[in-house]
PDB file of C-alpha atoms in Angstrom:
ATOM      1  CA  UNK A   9       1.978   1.267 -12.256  1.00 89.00           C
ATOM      2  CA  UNK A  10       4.272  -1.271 -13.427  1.00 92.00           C
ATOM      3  CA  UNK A  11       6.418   0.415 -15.404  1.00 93.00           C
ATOM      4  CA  UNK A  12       9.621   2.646 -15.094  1.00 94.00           C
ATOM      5  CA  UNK A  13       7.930   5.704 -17.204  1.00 94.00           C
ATOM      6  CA  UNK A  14       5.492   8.097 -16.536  1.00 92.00           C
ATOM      7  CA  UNK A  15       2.718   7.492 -19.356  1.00 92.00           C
ATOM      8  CA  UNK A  16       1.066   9.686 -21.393  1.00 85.00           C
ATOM      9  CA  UNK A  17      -2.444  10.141 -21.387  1.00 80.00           C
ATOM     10  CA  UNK A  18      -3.308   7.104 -24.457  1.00 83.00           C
ATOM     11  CA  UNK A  19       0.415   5.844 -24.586  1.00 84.00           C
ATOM     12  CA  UNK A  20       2.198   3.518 -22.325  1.00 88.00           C
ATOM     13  CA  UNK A  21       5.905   5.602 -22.568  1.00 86.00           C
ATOM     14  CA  UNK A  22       5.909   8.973 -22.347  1.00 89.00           C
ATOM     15  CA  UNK A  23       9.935   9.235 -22.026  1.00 91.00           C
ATOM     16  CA  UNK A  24       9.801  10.500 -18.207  1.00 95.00           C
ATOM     17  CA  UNK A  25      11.169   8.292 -15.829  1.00 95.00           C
ATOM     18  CA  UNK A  26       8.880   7.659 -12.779  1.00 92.00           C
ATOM     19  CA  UNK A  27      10.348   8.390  -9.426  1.00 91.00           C
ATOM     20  CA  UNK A  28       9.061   5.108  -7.794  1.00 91.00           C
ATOM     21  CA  UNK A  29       7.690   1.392  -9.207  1.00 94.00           C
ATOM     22  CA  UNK A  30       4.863  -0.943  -8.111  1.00 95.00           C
ATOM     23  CA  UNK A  31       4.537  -3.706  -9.908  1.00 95.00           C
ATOM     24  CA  UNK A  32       0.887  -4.662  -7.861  1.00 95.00           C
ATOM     25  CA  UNK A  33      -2.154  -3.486  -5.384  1.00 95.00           C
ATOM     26  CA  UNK A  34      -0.337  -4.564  -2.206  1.00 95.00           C
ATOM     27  CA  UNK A  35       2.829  -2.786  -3.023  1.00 95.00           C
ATOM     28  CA  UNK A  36       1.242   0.265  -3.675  1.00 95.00           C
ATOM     29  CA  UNK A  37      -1.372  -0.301   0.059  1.00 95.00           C
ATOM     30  CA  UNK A  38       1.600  -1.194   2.407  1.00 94.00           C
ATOM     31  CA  UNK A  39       3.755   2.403   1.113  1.00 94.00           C
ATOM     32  CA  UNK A  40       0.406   4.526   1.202  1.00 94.00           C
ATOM     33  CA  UNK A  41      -0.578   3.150   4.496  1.00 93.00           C
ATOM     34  CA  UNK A  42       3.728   3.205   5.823  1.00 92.00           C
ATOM     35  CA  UNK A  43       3.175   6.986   4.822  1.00 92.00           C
ATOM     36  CA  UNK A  44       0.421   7.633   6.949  1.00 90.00           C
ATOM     37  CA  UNK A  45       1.560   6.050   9.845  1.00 90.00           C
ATOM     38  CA  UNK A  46       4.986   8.157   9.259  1.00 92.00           C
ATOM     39  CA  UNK A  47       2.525  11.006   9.249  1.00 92.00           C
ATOM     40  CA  UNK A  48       2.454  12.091   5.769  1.00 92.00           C
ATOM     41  CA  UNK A  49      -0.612  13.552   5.194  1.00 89.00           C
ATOM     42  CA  UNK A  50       0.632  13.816   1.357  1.00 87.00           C
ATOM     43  CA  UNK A  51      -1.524  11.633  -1.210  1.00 86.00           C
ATOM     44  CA  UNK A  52      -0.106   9.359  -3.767  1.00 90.00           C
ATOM     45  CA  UNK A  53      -0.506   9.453  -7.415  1.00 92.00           C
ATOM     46  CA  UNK A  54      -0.719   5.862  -9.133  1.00 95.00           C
ATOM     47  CA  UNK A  55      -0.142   6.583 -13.171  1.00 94.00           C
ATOM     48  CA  UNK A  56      -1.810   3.768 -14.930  1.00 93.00           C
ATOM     49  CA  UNK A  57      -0.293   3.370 -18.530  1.00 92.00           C
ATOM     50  CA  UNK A  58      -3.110   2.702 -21.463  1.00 89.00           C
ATOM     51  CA  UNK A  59      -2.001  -0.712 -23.265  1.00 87.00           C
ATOM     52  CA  UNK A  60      -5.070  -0.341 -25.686  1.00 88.00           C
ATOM     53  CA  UNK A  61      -3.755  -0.996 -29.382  1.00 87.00           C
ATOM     54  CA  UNK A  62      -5.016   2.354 -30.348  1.00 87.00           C
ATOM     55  CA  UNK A  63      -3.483   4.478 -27.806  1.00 81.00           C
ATOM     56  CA  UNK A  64       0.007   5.426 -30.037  1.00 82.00           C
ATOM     57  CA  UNK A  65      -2.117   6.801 -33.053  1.00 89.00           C
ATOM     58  CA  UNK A  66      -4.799   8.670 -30.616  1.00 91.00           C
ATOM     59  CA  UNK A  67      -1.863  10.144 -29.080  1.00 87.00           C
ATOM     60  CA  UNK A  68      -0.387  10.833 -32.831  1.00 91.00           C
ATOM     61  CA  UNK A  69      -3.665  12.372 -33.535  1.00 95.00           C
ATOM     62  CA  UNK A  70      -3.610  14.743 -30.358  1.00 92.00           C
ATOM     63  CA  UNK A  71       0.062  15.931 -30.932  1.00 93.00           C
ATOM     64  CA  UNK A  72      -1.161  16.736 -35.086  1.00 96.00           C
ATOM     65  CA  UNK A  73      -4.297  18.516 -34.087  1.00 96.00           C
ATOM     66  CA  UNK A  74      -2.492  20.507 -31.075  1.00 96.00           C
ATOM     67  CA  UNK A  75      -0.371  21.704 -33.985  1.00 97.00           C
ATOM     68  CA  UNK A  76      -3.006  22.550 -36.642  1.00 97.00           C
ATOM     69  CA  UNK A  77      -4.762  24.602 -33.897  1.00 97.00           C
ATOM     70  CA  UNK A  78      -2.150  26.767 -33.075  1.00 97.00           C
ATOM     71  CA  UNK A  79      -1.758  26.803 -36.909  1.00 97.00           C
ATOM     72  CA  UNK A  80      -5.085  27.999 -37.617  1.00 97.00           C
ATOM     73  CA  UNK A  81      -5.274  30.683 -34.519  1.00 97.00           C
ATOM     74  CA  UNK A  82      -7.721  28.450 -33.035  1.00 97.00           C
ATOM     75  CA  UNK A  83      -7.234  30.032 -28.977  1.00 95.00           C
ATOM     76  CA  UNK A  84      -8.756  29.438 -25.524  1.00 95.00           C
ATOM     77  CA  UNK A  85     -12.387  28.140 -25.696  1.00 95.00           C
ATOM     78  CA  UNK A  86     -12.690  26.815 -29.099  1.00 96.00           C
ATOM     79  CA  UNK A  87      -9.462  24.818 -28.948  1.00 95.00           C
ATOM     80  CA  UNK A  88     -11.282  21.904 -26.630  1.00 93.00           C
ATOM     81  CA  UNK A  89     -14.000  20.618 -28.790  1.00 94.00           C
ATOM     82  CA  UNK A  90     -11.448  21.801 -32.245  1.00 96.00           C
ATOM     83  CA  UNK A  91      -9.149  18.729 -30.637  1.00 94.00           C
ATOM     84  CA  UNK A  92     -11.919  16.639 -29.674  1.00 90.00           C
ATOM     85  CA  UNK A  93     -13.369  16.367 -32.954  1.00 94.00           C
ATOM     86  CA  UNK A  94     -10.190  16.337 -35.017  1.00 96.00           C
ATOM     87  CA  UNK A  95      -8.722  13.803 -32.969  1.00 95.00           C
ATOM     88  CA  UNK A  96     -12.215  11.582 -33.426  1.00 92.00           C
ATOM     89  CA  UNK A  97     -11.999  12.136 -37.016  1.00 95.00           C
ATOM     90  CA  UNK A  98      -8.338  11.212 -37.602  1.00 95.00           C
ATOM     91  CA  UNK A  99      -8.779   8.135 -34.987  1.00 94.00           C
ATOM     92  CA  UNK A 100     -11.966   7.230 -37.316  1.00 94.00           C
ATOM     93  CA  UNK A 101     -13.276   6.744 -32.987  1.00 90.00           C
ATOM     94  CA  UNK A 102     -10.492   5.087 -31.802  1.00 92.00           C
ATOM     95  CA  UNK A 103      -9.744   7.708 -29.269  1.00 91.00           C
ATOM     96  CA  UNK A 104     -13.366   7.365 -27.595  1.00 89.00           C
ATOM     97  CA  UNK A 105     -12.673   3.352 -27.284  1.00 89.00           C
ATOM     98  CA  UNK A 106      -9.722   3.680 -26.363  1.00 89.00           C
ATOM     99  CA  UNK A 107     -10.509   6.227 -23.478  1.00 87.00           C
ATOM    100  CA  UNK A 108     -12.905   3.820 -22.338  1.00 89.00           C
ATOM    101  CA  UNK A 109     -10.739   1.305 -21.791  1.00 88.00           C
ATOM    102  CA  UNK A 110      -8.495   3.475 -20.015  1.00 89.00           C
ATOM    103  CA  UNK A 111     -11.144   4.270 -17.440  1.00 91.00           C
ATOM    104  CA  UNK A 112     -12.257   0.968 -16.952  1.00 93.00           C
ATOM    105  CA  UNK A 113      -8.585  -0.441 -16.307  1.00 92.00           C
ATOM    106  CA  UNK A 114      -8.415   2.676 -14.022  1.00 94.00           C
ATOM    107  CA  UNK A 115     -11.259   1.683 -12.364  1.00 94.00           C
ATOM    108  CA  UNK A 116     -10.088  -1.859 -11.812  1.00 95.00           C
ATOM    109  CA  UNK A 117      -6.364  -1.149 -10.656  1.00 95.00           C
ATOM    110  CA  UNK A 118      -8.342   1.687  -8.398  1.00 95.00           C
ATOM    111  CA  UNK A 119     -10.286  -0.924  -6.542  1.00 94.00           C
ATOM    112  CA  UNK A 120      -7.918  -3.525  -6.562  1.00 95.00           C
ATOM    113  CA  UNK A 121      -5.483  -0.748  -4.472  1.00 95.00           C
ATOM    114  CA  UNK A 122      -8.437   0.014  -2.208  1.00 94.00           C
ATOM    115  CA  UNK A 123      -8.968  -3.698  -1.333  1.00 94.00           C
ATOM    116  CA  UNK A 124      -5.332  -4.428  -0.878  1.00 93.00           C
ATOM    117  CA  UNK A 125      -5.755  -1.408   1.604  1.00 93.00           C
ATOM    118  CA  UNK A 126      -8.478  -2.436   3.727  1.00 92.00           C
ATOM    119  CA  UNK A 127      -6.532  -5.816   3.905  1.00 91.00           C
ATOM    120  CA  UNK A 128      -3.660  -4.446   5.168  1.00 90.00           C
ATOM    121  CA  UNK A 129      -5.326  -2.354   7.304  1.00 88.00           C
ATOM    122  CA  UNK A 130      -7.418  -4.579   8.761  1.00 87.00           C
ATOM    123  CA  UNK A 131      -4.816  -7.821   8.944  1.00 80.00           C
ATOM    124  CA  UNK A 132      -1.980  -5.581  10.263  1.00 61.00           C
ATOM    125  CA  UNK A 133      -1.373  -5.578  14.319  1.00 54.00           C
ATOM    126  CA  UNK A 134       1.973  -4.144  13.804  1.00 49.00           C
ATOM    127  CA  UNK A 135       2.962  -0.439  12.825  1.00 50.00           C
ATOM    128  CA  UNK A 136       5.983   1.254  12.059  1.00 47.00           C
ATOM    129  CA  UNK A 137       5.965   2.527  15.504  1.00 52.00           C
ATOM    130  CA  UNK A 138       5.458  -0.495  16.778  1.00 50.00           C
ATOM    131  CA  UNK A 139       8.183  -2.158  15.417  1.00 48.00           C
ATOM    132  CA  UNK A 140      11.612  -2.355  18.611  1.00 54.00           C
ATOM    133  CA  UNK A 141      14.912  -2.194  16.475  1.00 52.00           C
ATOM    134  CA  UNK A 142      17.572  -3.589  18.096  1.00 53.00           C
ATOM    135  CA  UNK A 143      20.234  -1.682  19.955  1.00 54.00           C
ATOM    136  CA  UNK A 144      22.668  -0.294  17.429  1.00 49.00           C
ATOM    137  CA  UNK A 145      25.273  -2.715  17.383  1.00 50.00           C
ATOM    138  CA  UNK A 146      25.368  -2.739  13.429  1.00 48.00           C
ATOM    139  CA  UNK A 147      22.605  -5.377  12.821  1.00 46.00           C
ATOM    140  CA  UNK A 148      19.583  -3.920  12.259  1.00 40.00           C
ATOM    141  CA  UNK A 149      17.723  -7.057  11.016  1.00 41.00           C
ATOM    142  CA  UNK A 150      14.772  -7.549  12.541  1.00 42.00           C
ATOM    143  CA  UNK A 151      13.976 -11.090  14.327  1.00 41.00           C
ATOM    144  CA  UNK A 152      10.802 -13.129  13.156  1.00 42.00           C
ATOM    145  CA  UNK A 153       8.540 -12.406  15.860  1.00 42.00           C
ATOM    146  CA  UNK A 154       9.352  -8.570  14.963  1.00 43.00           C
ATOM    147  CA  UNK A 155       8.738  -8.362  11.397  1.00 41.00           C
ATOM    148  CA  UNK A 156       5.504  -6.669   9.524  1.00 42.00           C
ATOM    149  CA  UNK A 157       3.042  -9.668   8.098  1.00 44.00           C
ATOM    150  CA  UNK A 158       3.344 -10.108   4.646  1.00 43.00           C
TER     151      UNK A 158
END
C-alpha cells in the first residue's frame, strides 16, 4: 500500500520489494474485482506499512528480545509472552500504541478498499468480457464508447 517494499510488522521498509503498487482504494477495487471477472478465485493481500514514530524502535526491541530468548533457552510456549513483555518494557509501551495505530489505519485503508469496491461494482456496466477489441490489425486501442468508466 503505497510503497515499493513489503513492511515489516511496526516498520514502514522491511528491504523486500513488493511485487505490485497501489498508491489508493480504487486501484486496489478495479484489480481485485478485474481478477474475479478473469476468474481468479485467488485473494489479494494489501500490506499496510505502520508510519507511527515508534514503529523503528518497537521493531528494534522485537529483533533484541528475539535474540535474548534464544540466548536464555527460552523455547516454544514461554517465548510469546517472554517477547511481549520485554518488548513493552524496552518500548517503555510504545509497542502497544503503536499497534493500535496500526490497526486502526488498517481498519481505515480496509474500508476505504471495500467502498471503492462496492462503487465499482455497482457503477460498472462494462466487464472485461464485455469489452470487443478490435480486429488485430496492430491497434489495439480501444475507442471511447468501448473503454471501462473511470
Amino acid at each position: 500500500w503505497q510503497s515499493d517494499e513489503f513492511p515489516a510488522f511496526f516498520s514502514p521498509e522491511s528491504g523486500v520489494k513488493t511485487p505490485s503498487r497501489f498508491n489508493d482504494a480504487m486501484s486496489v477495487a478495479r484489480a481485485y474485482i478485474s481478477g474475479r471477472e478473469l476468474g481468479m478465485d485467488s485473494g489479494m493481500l494489501v500490506a499496510v506499512p505502520n508510519h507511527d514514530p515508534a514503529g523503528e524502535n518497537v521493531e528494534k526491541a522485537i529483533k533484541e528480545a528475539l535474540h535474548e530468548a534464544e540466548a536464555a533457552g527460552i523455547e516454544g510456549r514461554d517465548v510469546t509472552p517472554f517477547i511481549l513483555r520485554t518488548v513493552n518494557e524496552k518500548t517503555g509501551g510504545d509497542s502497544l500504541r503503536s499497534n493500535m495505530a496500526l490497526v486502526k489505519n488498517n481498519a481505515k485503508v480496509g474500508a476505504d478498499i471495500a467502498v471503492a469496491v462496492s462503487n465499482v461494482q455497482s457503477n460498472c456496466k462494462t466487464t472485461i468480457q464485455s469489452i470487443q477489441l478490435p480486429a488485430n490489425d496492430g491497434d489495439t486501442s480501444l475507442s471511447d464508447s468501448e473503454s471501462t468508466p473511470a
